[in-house]
Short mmCIF file of C-alpha atoms in Angstrom, two decimals:
data_model
loop_
_atom_site.label_atom_id
_atom_site.label_comp_id
_atom_site.label_asym_id
_atom_site.label_seq_id
_atom_site.Cartn_x
_atom_site.Cartn_y
_atom_site.Cartn_z
CA MET A 1 -16.74 0.16 9.76
CA ASN A 2 -18.69 0.10 6.51
CA LEU A 3 -17.22 1.07 3.14
CA VAL A 4 -18.99 2.04 -0.08
CA VAL A 5 -17.17 1.46 -3.38
CA THR A 6 -18.71 3.14 -6.40
CA GLY A 7 -17.71 1.37 -9.59
CA GLY A 8 -17.19 -1.78 -7.55
CA SER A 9 -18.00 -4.07 -10.47
CA GLY A 10 -14.99 -2.84 -12.42
CA PHE A 11 -11.35 -3.82 -12.47
CA LEU A 12 -10.24 -1.57 -9.61
CA GLY A 13 -13.48 -2.15 -7.72
CA LEU A 14 -13.00 -5.92 -7.73
CA HIS A 15 -9.49 -5.58 -6.32
CA LEU A 16 -10.60 -3.06 -3.69
CA CYS A 17 -13.41 -5.33 -2.51
CA THR A 18 -11.39 -8.53 -2.40
CA THR A 19 -8.39 -6.91 -0.70
CA LEU A 20 -10.25 -4.76 1.83
CA ALA A 21 -13.08 -7.16 2.71
CA ASP A 22 -11.36 -8.40 5.85
CA ARG A 23 -10.61 -4.84 6.97
CA PHE A 24 -14.23 -3.63 6.94
CA ASP A 25 -17.41 -5.06 8.41
CA LYS A 26 -19.32 -4.55 5.17
CA ILE A 27 -18.55 -3.26 1.70
CA VAL A 28 -21.39 -1.91 -0.44
CA ILE A 29 -20.95 -1.73 -4.21
CA ILE A 30 -22.69 0.95 -6.25
CA ASP A 31 -22.56 0.16 -9.97
CA ILE A 32 -24.76 -0.30 -13.02
CA ALA A 33 -22.77 -3.33 -14.17
CA PRO A 34 -23.72 -6.58 -12.42
CA ILE A 35 -21.22 -8.62 -10.44
CA ASP A 36 -20.51 -12.32 -10.25
CA PRO A 37 -21.10 -13.00 -6.52
CA ASP A 38 -18.62 -15.87 -6.63
CA GLU A 39 -15.81 -13.40 -7.32
CA TYR A 40 -16.51 -11.33 -4.21
CA PRO A 41 -16.25 -11.99 -0.45
CA LYS A 42 -19.43 -12.70 1.51
CA ASN A 43 -19.52 -9.31 3.24
CA VAL A 44 -19.77 -7.46 -0.10
CA GLU A 45 -23.26 -6.24 -0.99
CA TYR A 46 -24.16 -5.16 -4.52
CA HIS A 47 -26.65 -2.38 -5.41
CA ASN A 48 -27.62 -1.67 -9.00
CA VAL A 49 -27.44 2.11 -8.69
CA ASP A 50 -26.35 4.76 -11.18
CA VAL A 51 -24.26 7.50 -9.57
CA ARG A 52 -26.24 9.98 -11.67
CA ASP A 53 -29.34 9.13 -9.60
CA TYR A 54 -28.91 11.30 -6.52
CA GLU A 55 -31.78 9.91 -4.46
CA ALA A 56 -30.64 6.32 -5.01
CA VAL A 57 -27.06 7.22 -4.13
CA GLU A 58 -28.06 9.00 -0.90
CA LYS A 59 -30.21 6.07 0.17
CA THR A 60 -27.53 3.46 -0.60
CA ILE A 61 -24.69 5.18 1.27
CA ALA A 62 -26.77 5.91 4.39
CA ASP A 63 -24.91 3.43 6.63
CA ALA A 64 -21.43 4.07 5.23
CA ASP A 65 -18.49 5.35 7.22
CA MET A 66 -16.25 5.91 4.20
CA ILE A 67 -16.49 5.93 0.40
CA VAL A 68 -14.12 5.16 -2.44
CA HIS A 69 -15.56 6.87 -5.50
CA GLY A 70 -14.19 5.00 -8.49
CA ALA A 71 -17.23 4.95 -10.78
CA ALA A 72 -16.38 6.60 -14.10
CA ALA A 73 -17.24 6.56 -17.77
CA LEU A 74 -14.20 5.60 -19.81
CA PRO A 75 -12.94 7.41 -22.94
CA LEU A 76 -14.71 4.91 -25.22
CA TRP A 77 -18.10 6.10 -23.91
CA LYS A 78 -20.18 8.81 -25.55
CA LYS A 79 -19.15 12.36 -24.64
CA GLU A 80 -22.42 13.18 -22.89
CA ASP A 81 -22.19 10.02 -20.78
CA ILE A 82 -18.60 10.80 -19.81
CA TYR A 83 -19.56 14.27 -18.58
CA SER A 84 -22.75 13.21 -16.81
CA THR A 85 -21.15 10.23 -15.07
CA ASN A 86 -17.79 11.72 -14.19
CA ILE A 87 -18.98 15.20 -13.21
CA ASP A 88 -22.65 14.96 -12.21
CA GLY A 89 -22.10 11.54 -10.65
CA THR A 90 -19.19 12.83 -8.58
CA ARG A 91 -21.24 15.82 -7.44
CA ASN A 92 -24.01 13.45 -6.32
CA VAL A 93 -21.68 11.25 -4.29
CA LEU A 94 -20.00 14.25 -2.67
CA GLU A 95 -23.31 15.90 -1.81
CA ALA A 96 -24.79 12.69 -0.44
CA ALA A 97 -21.66 12.04 1.63
CA SER A 98 -21.76 15.57 3.00
CA LYS A 99 -25.45 15.34 3.93
CA GLN A 100 -25.04 11.92 5.54
CA GLY A 101 -22.08 13.06 7.62
CA ILE A 102 -19.74 10.47 6.14
CA LYS A 103 -16.19 10.79 7.40
CA ARG A 104 -14.21 10.50 4.20
CA MET A 105 -14.53 10.06 0.42
CA VAL A 106 -11.48 9.02 -1.57
CA TYR A 107 -11.78 10.15 -5.18
CA VAL A 108 -10.04 8.09 -7.85
CA SER A 109 -8.95 10.58 -10.48
CA SER A 110 -6.33 10.03 -13.20
CA THR A 111 -3.02 11.38 -14.43
CA ALA A 112 -4.96 12.13 -17.64
CA VAL A 113 -5.66 15.48 -15.97
CA TYR A 114 -2.11 16.56 -16.85
CA GLY A 115 -2.58 16.15 -20.58
CA VAL A 116 0.69 15.62 -22.48
CA PRO A 117 3.24 17.89 -20.80
CA GLU A 118 6.81 18.30 -22.02
CA LYS A 119 8.32 18.37 -18.52
CA HIS A 120 8.82 15.23 -16.44
CA PRO A 121 8.41 14.02 -13.82
CA ILE A 122 4.96 15.53 -13.29
CA TYR A 123 4.14 16.88 -9.84
CA GLU A 124 0.75 17.35 -8.20
CA HIS A 125 1.01 21.13 -8.48
CA ASP A 126 1.65 21.10 -12.24
CA PRO A 127 -0.98 22.56 -14.63
CA LEU A 128 -4.08 20.47 -15.42
CA ILE A 129 -4.69 20.28 -19.18
CA GLY A 130 -6.89 17.26 -19.84
CA VAL A 131 -7.00 15.51 -23.20
CA GLY A 132 -10.52 14.91 -24.54
CA PRO A 133 -13.79 14.59 -22.60
CA TYR A 134 -12.36 12.05 -20.15
CA GLY A 135 -9.44 14.20 -19.03
CA GLU A 136 -11.61 17.31 -18.96
CA SER A 137 -14.27 15.58 -16.87
CA LYS A 138 -11.69 14.39 -14.35
CA ILE A 139 -10.43 17.95 -13.91
CA ALA A 140 -13.98 19.20 -13.34
CA ALA A 141 -14.61 16.40 -10.83
CA GLU A 142 -11.44 17.29 -8.94
CA LYS A 143 -12.65 20.89 -8.69
CA LEU A 144 -15.84 19.60 -7.09
CA CYS A 145 -13.73 17.63 -4.61
CA SER A 146 -11.87 20.82 -3.70
CA GLU A 147 -15.16 22.65 -3.16
CA TYR A 148 -16.46 20.00 -0.78
CA ARG A 149 -13.10 19.84 0.98
CA GLU A 150 -13.55 23.52 1.76
CA LYS A 151 -16.99 22.69 3.17
CA GLY A 152 -15.39 20.34 5.69
CA LEU A 153 -15.53 16.94 3.96
CA CYS A 154 -12.29 14.94 3.94
CA VAL A 155 -11.69 14.22 0.24
CA PRO A 156 -8.34 12.62 -0.57
CA VAL A 157 -7.71 12.55 -4.33
CA VAL A 158 -5.52 9.90 -5.93
CA ARG A 159 -4.15 10.34 -9.45
CA PRO A 160 -2.97 6.90 -10.60
CA LYS A 161 -1.03 6.13 -13.72
CA THR A 162 -2.53 3.51 -16.04
CA PHE A 163 -2.95 0.50 -13.76
CA ILE A 164 -2.87 -3.15 -14.71
CA GLY A 165 -2.92 -6.53 -12.98
CA THR A 166 -4.99 -9.68 -12.74
CA CYS A 167 -8.37 -9.28 -14.46
CA ARG A 168 -7.20 -6.23 -16.44
CA LEU A 169 -8.23 -6.49 -20.07
CA GLY A 170 -9.45 -3.66 -22.32
CA VAL A 171 -6.64 -2.28 -24.47
CA PHE A 172 -4.10 -4.51 -22.71
CA GLN A 173 -5.94 -7.63 -23.83
CA ILE A 174 -5.08 -6.58 -27.39
CA LEU A 175 -1.39 -6.42 -26.44
CA TYR A 176 -1.54 -9.79 -24.72
CA ASP A 177 -3.34 -11.38 -27.67
CA TRP A 178 -0.63 -10.22 -30.07
CA VAL A 179 2.19 -11.28 -27.73
CA GLU A 180 0.66 -14.73 -27.29
CA SER A 181 0.47 -15.09 -31.07
CA GLY A 182 4.22 -14.52 -31.35
CA LYS A 183 3.66 -11.47 -33.53
CA LYS A 184 5.70 -8.35 -33.96
CA ILE A 185 4.28 -5.81 -31.52
CA PRO A 186 4.07 -2.40 -33.18
CA ILE A 187 4.80 0.53 -30.92
CA ILE A 188 4.25 4.15 -31.89
CA GLY A 189 7.62 5.82 -32.33
CA ASN A 190 11.03 4.36 -31.50
CA GLY A 191 10.01 3.17 -28.03
CA ARG A 192 12.76 5.06 -26.25
CA ASN A 193 10.23 7.10 -24.28
CA ARG A 194 9.50 6.22 -20.66
CA TYR A 195 5.84 5.40 -19.91
CA GLN A 196 5.07 4.67 -16.27
CA LEU A 197 2.42 2.10 -15.37
CA LEU A 198 1.10 0.85 -12.01
CA GLU A 199 0.19 -2.53 -10.55
CA VAL A 200 -3.36 -2.46 -9.18
CA GLU A 201 -2.21 -3.98 -5.86
CA ASP A 202 0.00 -0.95 -5.32
CA LEU A 203 -2.94 1.35 -6.08
CA VAL A 204 -5.22 -0.49 -3.63
CA GLU A 205 -2.59 -0.09 -0.93
CA ALA A 206 -2.41 3.65 -1.59
CA ILE A 207 -6.20 3.95 -1.39
CA TYR A 208 -6.24 2.02 1.89
CA LEU A 209 -3.72 4.47 3.35
CA LEU A 210 -5.92 7.37 2.21
CA LEU A 211 -8.87 5.74 3.98
CA THR A 212 -7.10 5.10 7.26
CA LEU A 213 -4.34 7.64 7.92
CA PRO A 214 -5.16 10.84 9.86
CA GLU A 215 -7.16 13.47 7.98
CA GLU A 216 -4.42 16.07 8.24
CA LYS A 217 -2.14 13.79 6.21
CA VAL A 218 -4.51 12.57 3.52
CA ASN A 219 -6.87 15.48 2.76
CA ASP A 220 -4.88 16.36 -0.34
CA THR A 221 -3.97 15.12 -3.84
CA PHE A 222 -1.43 12.37 -4.54
CA ASN A 223 0.21 10.89 -7.66
CA ILE A 224 0.63 7.11 -7.66
CA GLY A 225 2.74 5.14 -10.14
CA ALA A 226 5.42 2.45 -10.37
CA GLU A 227 8.77 3.56 -9.02
CA ARG A 228 10.68 1.23 -11.35
CA PHE A 229 10.03 1.60 -15.05
CA ALA A 230 12.15 1.59 -18.20
CA THR A 231 11.48 2.64 -21.78
CA VAL A 232 8.45 1.36 -23.67
CA ARG A 233 10.76 -0.74 -25.85
CA GLU A 234 12.41 -2.29 -22.81
CA ASP A 235 9.21 -2.94 -20.83
CA VAL A 236 7.26 -4.43 -23.76
CA GLY A 237 10.43 -6.28 -24.75
CA ALA A 238 10.59 -7.83 -21.27
CA LEU A 239 7.04 -9.11 -21.75
CA CYS A 240 7.95 -10.55 -25.16
CA ASP A 241 11.02 -12.22 -23.68
CA PHE A 242 8.87 -13.76 -20.97
CA ALA A 243 6.46 -15.11 -23.59
CA GLY A 244 9.42 -16.79 -25.31
CA ASN A 245 7.55 -17.42 -28.55
CA GLY A 246 9.23 -15.04 -30.98
CA ALA A 247 7.11 -11.99 -30.20
CA SER A 248 9.20 -8.85 -30.57
CA VAL A 249 8.92 -5.07 -30.56
CA LEU A 250 8.48 -3.27 -33.89
CA ALA A 251 9.10 0.49 -33.94
CA THR A 252 6.91 2.55 -36.27
CA PRO A 253 7.20 6.21 -37.37
CA SER A 254 4.81 8.32 -35.33
CA TRP A 255 4.26 10.88 -38.08
CA ILE A 256 2.87 8.17 -40.36
CA VAL A 257 0.99 6.04 -37.85
CA LYS A 258 -0.80 8.70 -35.78
CA PRO A 259 -2.85 10.24 -38.62
CA PHE A 260 -4.14 6.78 -39.56
CA LEU A 261 -5.02 5.99 -35.93
CA GLU A 262 -6.81 9.31 -35.65
CA LEU A 263 -8.83 8.46 -38.77
CA PHE A 264 -9.57 4.93 -37.54
CA TRP A 265 -10.81 6.31 -34.21
CA ALA A 266 -12.98 8.93 -35.94
CA LEU A 267 -14.56 6.14 -37.99
CA ARG A 268 -14.87 3.99 -34.83
CA ILE A 269 -13.08 1.07 -36.47
CA SER A 270 -10.28 1.03 -33.90
CA PRO A 271 -10.50 0.91 -30.08
CA LEU A 272 -7.38 3.09 -29.71
CA TYR A 273 -8.73 6.46 -28.60
CA LYS A 274 -6.88 9.79 -28.64
CA TRP A 275 -5.27 9.46 -25.22
CA VAL A 276 -3.77 6.07 -26.17
CA TYR A 277 -2.27 6.96 -29.53
CA GLY A 278 -1.56 10.57 -28.59
CA THR A 279 0.67 9.72 -25.62
CA ALA A 280 2.15 6.37 -26.68
CA ASP A 281 5.37 7.88 -28.04
CA LYS A 282 5.74 10.51 -25.31
CA ASP A 283 7.40 10.40 -21.94
CA SER A 284 4.72 10.00 -19.28
CA PHE A 285 5.71 9.62 -15.67
CA VAL A 286 4.86 11.30 -12.39
CA SER A 287 6.71 11.95 -9.17
CA VAL A 288 5.43 9.79 -6.31
CA ASN A 289 7.63 11.45 -3.69
CA LYS A 290 4.65 13.14 -2.02
CA ALA A 291 2.87 9.81 -1.47
CA LYS A 292 6.08 8.23 -0.20
CA ASP A 293 6.95 11.09 2.16
CA ILE A 294 3.47 11.80 3.58
CA LEU A 295 1.66 8.46 3.32
CA GLY A 296 4.63 6.14 3.69
CA TRP A 297 3.51 4.41 0.47
CA MET A 298 5.92 2.40 -1.68
CA SER A 299 5.32 0.55 -4.93
CA LYS A 300 5.99 -3.17 -4.94
CA TYR A 301 6.01 -3.91 -8.68
CA SER A 302 7.90 -2.52 -11.67
CA ASN A 303 6.31 -1.89 -15.08
CA ALA A 304 7.70 -5.14 -16.47
CA GLU A 305 6.64 -7.19 -13.44
CA ALA A 306 3.12 -5.75 -13.61
CA LEU A 307 2.84 -6.53 -17.34
CA ILE A 308 4.05 -10.09 -16.85
CA ARG A 309 1.68 -10.74 -13.90
CA SER A 310 -1.24 -9.43 -15.94
CA TYR A 311 -0.21 -11.48 -18.99
CA GLU A 312 0.08 -14.66 -16.91
CA TRP A 313 -3.47 -14.16 -15.65
CA TYR A 314 -4.65 -13.58 -19.24
CA LEU A 315 -3.13 -16.88 -20.39
CA GLU A 316 -4.83 -18.77 -17.58
CA HIS A 317 -8.28 -17.20 -18.12
CA LYS A 318 -8.49 -16.26 -21.80
CA GLU A 319 -11.19 -18.85 -22.52
CA GLU A 320 -13.46 -17.23 -19.90
CA ILE A 321 -13.05 -13.65 -21.11
CA PRO A 322 -16.19 -11.79 -22.26
CA GLU A 323 -15.74 -10.66 -25.85
CA SER A 324 -17.62 -7.37 -25.92
CA GLY A 325 -18.03 -4.19 -23.94
CA VAL A 326 -16.13 -1.00 -23.10
CA THR A 327 -14.85 -1.63 -19.58
CA HIS A 328 -11.40 -2.73 -18.42
CA ARG A 329 -12.69 -6.19 -17.49
CA VAL A 330 -13.73 -7.31 -20.98
CA ALA A 331 -11.96 -7.79 -24.29
CA TRP A 332 -12.31 -4.83 -26.62
CA LYS A 333 -13.09 -5.48 -30.24
CA GLN A 334 -9.87 -4.96 -32.19
CA GLY A 335 -11.61 -3.68 -35.31
CA VAL A 336 -9.20 -2.77 -38.09
CA LEU A 337 -6.23 -3.75 -35.90
CA LYS A 338 -7.06 -7.41 -36.53
CA PHE A 339 -6.38 -6.85 -40.22
CA PHE A 340 -2.87 -5.55 -39.55
CA LYS A 341 -2.16 -8.38 -37.12
CA LYS A 342 -2.34 -10.87 -40.00
CA PHE A 343 0.64 -9.27 -41.73
CA LEU A 344 3.01 -8.94 -38.77
#
């Protein structure tokens, strides 16, 4: 069996390839970001292909039995690139898979499709109200998946919460940097809201089930998130306690902080985009009962355990971390946040 992973150079892609390599004969990566071959198993083959290039996509997936479509433009990208990658790119992969007679394409969506609802937990049938171009593009891509499902293609859709783990950097690298420095860690609001995360190992296991279980079980949409999570104050506090260097949680008034963060983002002097600062003080958690009942999936790690595992990896590898870029595998420039760090 051969597997194609679009976005295989990224954080999730790396974990998919390394975990599933011994379960498939060959894994083919489609991505525009290069890979370090030493990080990947020998049966992983890299192709520098943009999912927006239909002909290249169709050619590259020709020998595939299954696809995990994880390639996506993140919220830090330009609006036009987010739409073209996340919508047009998804259409290309679906069309190519359909034409090539590929058995199954798992689409990695996001719980960003739900926006910022007042009711929790969030279920798969709840309204989709995306925040910003990223959330909107994920909704549009899911609609394409539904269209191709009706045409006969098996298209399981997974909606993961924000996932972390070894090699996860991006906005979390900023958190880990501040924790390591023994600083006060400002959180938006009082921190009594519950914000569910997800360990990437648990997500990979869910995706594997979607690839391998019978079509009648998986040809649907599933939320995935940690089953054990506390409040933001408690989970970040657990990370600070683990660091043991004086780092502590500092609550801040949302009504003061958010307008400044909105201004900083508009000026592009902060990496904290609307989804981050807009939801940080809100409850955000989904029901995973559907995945548990139908797929037999269970999460292994809690929020706090996932944060600590990711932080431990950061401490061991911080000297090797690339210092620029807009993916989850590099450190994001802190911009104006570095200025505030000096005074906390």
